[in-house]
Coordinates of C-alpha atoms and ligand atoms in Angstrom, one line a residue:
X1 CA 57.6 -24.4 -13.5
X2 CA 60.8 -22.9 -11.6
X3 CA 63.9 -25.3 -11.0
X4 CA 65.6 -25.5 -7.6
X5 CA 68.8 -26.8 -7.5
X6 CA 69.7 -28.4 -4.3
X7 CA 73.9 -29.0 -4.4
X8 CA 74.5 -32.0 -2.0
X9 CA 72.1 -35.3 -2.3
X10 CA 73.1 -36.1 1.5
X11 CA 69.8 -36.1 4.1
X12 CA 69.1 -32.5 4.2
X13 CA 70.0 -32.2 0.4
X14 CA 67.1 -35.5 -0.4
X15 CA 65.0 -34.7 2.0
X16 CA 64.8 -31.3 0.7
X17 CA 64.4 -32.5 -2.8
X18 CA 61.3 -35.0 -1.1
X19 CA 59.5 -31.6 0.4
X20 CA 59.6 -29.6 -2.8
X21 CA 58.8 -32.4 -5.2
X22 CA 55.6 -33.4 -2.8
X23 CA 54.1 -29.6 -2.4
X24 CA 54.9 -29.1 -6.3
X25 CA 56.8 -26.0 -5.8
X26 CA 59.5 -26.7 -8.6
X27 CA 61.6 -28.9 -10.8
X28 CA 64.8 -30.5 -8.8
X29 CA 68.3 -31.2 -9.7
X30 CA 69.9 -33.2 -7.0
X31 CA 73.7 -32.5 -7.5
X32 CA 76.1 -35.0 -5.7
X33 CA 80.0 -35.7 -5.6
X34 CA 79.4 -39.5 -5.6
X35 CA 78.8 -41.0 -8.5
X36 CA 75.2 -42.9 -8.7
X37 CA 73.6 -41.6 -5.6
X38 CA 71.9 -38.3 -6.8
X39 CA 70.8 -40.6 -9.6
X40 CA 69.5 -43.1 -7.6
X41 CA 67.9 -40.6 -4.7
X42 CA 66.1 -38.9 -8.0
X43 CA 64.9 -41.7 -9.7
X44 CA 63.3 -43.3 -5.8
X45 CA 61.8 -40.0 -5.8
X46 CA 60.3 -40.2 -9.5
X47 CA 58.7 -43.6 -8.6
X48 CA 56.8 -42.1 -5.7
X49 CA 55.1 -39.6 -7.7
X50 CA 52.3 -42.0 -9.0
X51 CA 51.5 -42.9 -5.5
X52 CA 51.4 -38.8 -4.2
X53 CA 50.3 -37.5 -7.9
X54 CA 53.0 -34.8 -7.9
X55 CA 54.2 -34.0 -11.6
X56 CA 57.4 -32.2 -10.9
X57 CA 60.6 -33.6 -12.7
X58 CA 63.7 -34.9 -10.3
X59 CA 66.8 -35.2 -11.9
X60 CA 70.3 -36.2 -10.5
X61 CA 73.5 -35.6 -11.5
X62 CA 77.1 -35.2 -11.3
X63 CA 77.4 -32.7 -13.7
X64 CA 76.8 -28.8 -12.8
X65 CA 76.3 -27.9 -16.4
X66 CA 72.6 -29.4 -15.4
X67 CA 72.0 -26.8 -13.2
X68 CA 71.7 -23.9 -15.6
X69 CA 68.0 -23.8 -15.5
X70 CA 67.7 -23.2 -11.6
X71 CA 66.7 -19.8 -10.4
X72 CA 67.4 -21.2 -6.9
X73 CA 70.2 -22.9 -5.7
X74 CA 70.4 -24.3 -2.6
X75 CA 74.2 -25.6 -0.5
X76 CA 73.9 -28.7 1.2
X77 CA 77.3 -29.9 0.3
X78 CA 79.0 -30.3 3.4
X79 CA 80.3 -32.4 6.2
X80 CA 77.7 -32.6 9.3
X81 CA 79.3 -32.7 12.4
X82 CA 79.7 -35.4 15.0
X83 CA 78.3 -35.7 18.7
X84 CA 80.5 -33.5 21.2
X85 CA 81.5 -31.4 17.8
X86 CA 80.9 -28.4 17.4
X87 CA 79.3 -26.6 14.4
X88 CA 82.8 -24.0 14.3
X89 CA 85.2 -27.2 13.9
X90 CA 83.5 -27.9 10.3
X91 CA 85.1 -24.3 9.2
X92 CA 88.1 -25.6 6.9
X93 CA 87.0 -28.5 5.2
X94 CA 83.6 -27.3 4.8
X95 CA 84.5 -23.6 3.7
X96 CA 86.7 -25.7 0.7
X97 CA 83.9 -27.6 0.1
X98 CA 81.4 -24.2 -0.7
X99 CA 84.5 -22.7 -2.3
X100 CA 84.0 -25.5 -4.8
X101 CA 80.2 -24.9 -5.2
X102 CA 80.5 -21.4 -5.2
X103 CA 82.7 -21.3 -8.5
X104 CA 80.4 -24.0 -10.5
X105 CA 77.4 -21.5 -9.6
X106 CA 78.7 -19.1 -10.9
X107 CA 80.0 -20.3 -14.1
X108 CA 76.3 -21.9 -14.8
X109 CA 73.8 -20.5 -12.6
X110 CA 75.5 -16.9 -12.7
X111 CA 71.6 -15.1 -12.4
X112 CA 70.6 -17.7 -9.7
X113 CA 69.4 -16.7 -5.6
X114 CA 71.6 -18.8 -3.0
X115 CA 70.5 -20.5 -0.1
X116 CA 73.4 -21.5 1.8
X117 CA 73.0 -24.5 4.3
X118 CA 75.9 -26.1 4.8
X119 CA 77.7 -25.3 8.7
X120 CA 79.0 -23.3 10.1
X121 CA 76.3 -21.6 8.8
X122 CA 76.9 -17.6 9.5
X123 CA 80.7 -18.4 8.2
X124 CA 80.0 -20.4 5.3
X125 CA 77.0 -17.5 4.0
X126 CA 80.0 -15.3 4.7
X127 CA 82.4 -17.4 2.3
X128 CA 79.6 -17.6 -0.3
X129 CA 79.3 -14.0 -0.8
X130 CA 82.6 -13.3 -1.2
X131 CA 83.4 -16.1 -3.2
X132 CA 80.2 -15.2 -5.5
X133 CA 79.9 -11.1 -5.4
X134 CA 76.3 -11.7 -6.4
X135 CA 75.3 -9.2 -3.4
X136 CA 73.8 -9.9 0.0
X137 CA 70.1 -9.9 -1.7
X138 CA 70.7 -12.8 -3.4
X139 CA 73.4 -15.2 -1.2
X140 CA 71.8 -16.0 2.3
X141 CA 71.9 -18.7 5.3
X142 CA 69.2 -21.1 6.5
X143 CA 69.7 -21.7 10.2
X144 CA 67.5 -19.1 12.2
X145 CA 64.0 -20.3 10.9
X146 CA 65.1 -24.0 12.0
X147 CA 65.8 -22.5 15.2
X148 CA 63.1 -20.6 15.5
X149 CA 60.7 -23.6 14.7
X150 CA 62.8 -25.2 17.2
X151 CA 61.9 -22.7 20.0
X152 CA 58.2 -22.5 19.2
X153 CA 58.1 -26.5 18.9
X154 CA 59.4 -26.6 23.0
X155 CA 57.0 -23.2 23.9
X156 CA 53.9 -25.3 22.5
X157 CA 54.9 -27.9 24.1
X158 CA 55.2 -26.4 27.3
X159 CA 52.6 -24.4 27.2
X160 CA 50.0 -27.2 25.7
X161 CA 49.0 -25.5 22.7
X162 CA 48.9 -26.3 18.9
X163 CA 52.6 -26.1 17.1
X164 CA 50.9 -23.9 14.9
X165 CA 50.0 -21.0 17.0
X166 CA 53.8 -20.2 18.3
X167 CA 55.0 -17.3 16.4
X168 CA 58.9 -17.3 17.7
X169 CA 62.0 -15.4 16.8
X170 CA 65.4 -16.1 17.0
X171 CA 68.4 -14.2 15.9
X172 CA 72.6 -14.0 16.0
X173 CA 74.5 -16.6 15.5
X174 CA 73.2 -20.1 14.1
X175 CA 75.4 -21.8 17.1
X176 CA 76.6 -21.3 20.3
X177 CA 75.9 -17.7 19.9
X178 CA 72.1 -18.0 18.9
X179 CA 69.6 -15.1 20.7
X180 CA 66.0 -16.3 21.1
X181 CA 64.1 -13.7 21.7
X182 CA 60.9 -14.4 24.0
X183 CA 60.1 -11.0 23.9
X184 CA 59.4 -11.2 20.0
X185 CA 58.0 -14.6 20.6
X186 CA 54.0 -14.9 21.2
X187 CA 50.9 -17.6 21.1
X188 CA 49.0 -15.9 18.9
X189 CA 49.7 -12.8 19.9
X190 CA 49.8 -13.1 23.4
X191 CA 53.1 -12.4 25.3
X192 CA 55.5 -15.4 26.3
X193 CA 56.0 -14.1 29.6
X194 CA 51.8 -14.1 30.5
X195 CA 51.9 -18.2 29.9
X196 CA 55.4 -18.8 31.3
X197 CA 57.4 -18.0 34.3
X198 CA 61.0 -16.4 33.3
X199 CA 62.6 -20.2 34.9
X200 CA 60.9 -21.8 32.4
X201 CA 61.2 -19.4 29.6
X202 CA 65.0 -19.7 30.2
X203 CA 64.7 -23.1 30.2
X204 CA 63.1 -23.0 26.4
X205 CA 65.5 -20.4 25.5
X206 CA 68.6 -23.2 26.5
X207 CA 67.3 -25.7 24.7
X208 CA 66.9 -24.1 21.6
X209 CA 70.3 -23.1 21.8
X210 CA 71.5 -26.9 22.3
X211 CA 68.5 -28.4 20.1
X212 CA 70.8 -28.9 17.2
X213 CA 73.5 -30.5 19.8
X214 CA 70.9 -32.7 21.4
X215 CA 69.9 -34.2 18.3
X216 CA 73.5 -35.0 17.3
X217 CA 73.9 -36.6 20.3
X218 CA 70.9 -39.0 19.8
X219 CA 71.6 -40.0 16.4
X220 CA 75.6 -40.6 17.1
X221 CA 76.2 -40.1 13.1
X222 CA 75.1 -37.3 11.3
X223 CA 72.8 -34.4 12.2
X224 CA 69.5 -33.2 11.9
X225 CA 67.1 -33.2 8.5
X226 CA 63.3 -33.7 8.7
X227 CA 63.4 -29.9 10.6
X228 CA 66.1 -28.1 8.7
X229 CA 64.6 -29.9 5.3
X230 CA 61.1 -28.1 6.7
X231 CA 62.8 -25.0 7.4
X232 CA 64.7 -25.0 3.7
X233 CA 61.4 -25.8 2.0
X234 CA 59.3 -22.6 3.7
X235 CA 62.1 -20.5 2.5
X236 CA 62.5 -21.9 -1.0
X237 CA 58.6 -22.1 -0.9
X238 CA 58.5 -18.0 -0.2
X239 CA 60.7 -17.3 -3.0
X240 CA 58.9 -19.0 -5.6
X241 CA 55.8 -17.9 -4.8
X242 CA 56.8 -14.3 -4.3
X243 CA 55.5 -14.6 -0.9
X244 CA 57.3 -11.7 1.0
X245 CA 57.5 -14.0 4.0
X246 CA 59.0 -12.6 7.3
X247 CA 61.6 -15.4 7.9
X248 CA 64.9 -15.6 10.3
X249 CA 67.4 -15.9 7.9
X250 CA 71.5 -15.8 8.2
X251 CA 72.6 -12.5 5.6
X252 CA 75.8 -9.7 5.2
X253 CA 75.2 -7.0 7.4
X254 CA 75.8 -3.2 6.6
X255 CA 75.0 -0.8 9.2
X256 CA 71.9 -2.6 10.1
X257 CA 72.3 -3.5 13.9
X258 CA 75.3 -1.7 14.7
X259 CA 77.3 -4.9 12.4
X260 CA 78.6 -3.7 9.0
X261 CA 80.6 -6.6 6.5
X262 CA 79.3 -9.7 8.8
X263 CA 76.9 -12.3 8.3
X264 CA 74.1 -12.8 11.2
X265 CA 70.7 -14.4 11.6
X266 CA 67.6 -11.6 11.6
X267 CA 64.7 -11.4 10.2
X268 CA 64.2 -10.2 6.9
X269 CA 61.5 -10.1 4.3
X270 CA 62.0 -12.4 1.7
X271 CA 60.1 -13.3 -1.6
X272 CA 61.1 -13.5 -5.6
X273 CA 63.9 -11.3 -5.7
X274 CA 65.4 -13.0 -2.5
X275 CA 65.9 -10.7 0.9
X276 CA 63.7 -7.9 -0.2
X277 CA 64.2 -6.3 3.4
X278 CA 66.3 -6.7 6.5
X279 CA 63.9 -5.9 9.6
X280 CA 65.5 -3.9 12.5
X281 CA 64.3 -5.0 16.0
X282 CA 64.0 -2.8 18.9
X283 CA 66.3 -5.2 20.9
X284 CA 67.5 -4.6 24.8
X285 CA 71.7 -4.0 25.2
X286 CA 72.7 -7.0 25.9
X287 CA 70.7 -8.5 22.9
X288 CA 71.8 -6.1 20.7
X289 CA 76.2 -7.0 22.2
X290 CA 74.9 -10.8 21.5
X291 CA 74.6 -10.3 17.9
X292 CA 77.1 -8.1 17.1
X293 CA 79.6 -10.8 19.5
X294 CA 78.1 -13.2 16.9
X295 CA 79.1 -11.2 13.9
X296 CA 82.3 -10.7 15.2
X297 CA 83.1 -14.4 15.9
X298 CA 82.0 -14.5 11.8
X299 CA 84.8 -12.3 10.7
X300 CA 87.7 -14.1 13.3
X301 CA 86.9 -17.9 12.2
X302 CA 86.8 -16.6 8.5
X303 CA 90.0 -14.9 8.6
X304 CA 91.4 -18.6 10.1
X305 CA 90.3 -19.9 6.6
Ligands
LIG401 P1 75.4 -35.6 4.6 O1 74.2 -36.5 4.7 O2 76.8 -36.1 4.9 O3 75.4 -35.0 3.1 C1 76.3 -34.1 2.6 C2 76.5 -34.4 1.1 O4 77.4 -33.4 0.5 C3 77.2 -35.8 0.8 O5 76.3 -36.6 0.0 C4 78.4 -35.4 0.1 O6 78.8 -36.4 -0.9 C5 78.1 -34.1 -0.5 N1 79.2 -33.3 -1.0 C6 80.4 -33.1 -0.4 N2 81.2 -32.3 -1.2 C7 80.4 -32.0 -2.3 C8 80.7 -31.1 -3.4 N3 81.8 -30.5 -3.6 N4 79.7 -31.0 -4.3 C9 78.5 -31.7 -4.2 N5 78.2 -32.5 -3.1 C10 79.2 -32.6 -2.2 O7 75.2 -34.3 5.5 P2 73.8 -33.6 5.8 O8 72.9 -33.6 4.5 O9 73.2 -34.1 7.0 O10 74.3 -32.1 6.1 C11 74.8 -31.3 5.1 C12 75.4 -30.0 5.7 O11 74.3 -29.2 6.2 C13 76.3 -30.1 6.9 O12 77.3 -29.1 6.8 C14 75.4 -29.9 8.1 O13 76.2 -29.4 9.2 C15 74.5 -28.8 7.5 N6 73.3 -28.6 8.2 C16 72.9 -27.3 8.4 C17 71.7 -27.0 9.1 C18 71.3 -25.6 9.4 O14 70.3 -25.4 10.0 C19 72.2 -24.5 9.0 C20 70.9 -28.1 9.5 C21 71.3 -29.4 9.2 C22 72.5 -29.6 8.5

């Protein structure tokens, strides 16, 4: 059985812990700050596994010697933003907080892949691989695959079919300076702009953009988990089962659409070894000047660290 380490017992660091204990992908070590509550999260989750008959082991700790065994780690440690915040005004107390992580993975996880969740997203994967020089294979972001589920969840909807047969893409930045792209997105195969007129695909695309935003604003404390937790899961899931899964994910650029030593949601093929490919789109100019403003906006708020 592998062990994921999920660094951060907040809600998308449980919840996280809750989706990979229930599917049985791996063994969890719920790593918190405050003393007790990793503990306490862990041993609630134990207790439910003779109700959902999942034998995986949950531990929590304080301790990052525990984490030695992982072969995944995963960064949730972080502060979530506030409603009217946005995701850029996390960058300095967030970045010390990954700082932090970063050295303790590396003194006892030093072989392990990194999954880096914790906003802003495309800065903080940027922090992580220079704080960990493990090499862009094996330090990446989570954020375009939660907003890619987020634009296929409002094209279903719209379009009155099931969730499941949305195929969507998203890439650039995991913020203000995200790119749907509904020319990569289908229902089951069929074109987005057969089902929808271009006012309502628009309309999809701004949503998606704000989903995270709108969210924050209906909770008034804290930000969103039962989707990012989803999205995590499906990405830790393709790892351990080696499933070279074409996901959106946030990684250090180097040539490949026209960005080179910036981090930037595309897709990418990703299975045991972590990204085993980054996939080059056929994107239209001013898609293409999207992501590379994106990237750009990476390497300005990092250099205000
Ligand atoms: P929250 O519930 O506050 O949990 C964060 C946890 O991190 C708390 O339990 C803290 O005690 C803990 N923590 C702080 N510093 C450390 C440290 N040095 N070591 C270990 N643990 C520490 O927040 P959350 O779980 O809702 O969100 C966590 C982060 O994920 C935030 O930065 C969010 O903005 C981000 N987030 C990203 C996405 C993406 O799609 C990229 C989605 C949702 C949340």
């Amino acid at each position: 059985m592998d062990t994921v380490a999920v660094i951060g017992a907040g809600m998308v660091g449980s919840t996280t812990a809750q989706r990979i204990a229930e599917r049985e992908l791996a063994d969890v070590i719920l790593v918190d700050i405050v003393e007790g509550m990793p503990q306490g999260k862990a041993l609630d989750l134990r207790q439910a596994a003779p109700i959902l008959g999942y034998d995986v082991d949950v531990v929590g700790t304080n301790d990052y010697a525990d984490i030695e065994e992982a072969s995944l780690v995963i960064i949730t440690a972080g502060v979530p933003r506030k409603p009217g915040m946005s995701r850029e005004e996390l960058v300095s107390v967030n970045s010390g907080i990954v700082r932090d992580v970063c050295e303790k993975i590396a003194e006892h996880a030093p072989d392990a892949l990194v999954m880096v969740v914790t906003n802003p997203l495309d800065v903080m994967v940027y922090a992580a691989n220079q704080y960990l020089g493990f090499g862009r294979h094996r330090v990446f972001g989570m954020g375009g695959e939660l907003d890619a589920a987020r634009f296929a969840y409002f094209v279903a909807e719209r379009v009155g079919c099931s969730y499941s047969d949305v195929s969507a893409m998203v890439v650039g930045g995991h913020g203000a300076k995200m790119v749907p792209l509904p020319r990569y997105t289908t229902v089951r195969g069929i074109p987005l702009s057969r089902l929808l007129d271009s006012k309502d695909i628009e309309e999809l695309v701004r949503r998606t953009i704000e989903g995270g935003a709108e969210i924050v604003s209906l909770l008034k404390t804290g930000s969103a988990y039962y989707a990012p937790s989803a999205a995590i899961t499906h990405m830790a899931e393709a790892i351990i089962m080696d499933r070279g899964s074409v996901v959106c994910s946030s990684v250090m650029l180097d040539g490949e659409y026209g960005v080179k030593g910036s981090c930037t949601g595309v897709p990418v093929v990703l299975g045991a070894c972590g990204i085993e490919e980054i996939i080059e789109l056929e994107l239209e100019d001013e898609e293409l000047s999207k992501v590379q403003e994106a990237a750009a906006e990476v390497v300005r708020l990092s250099a205000s660290v």
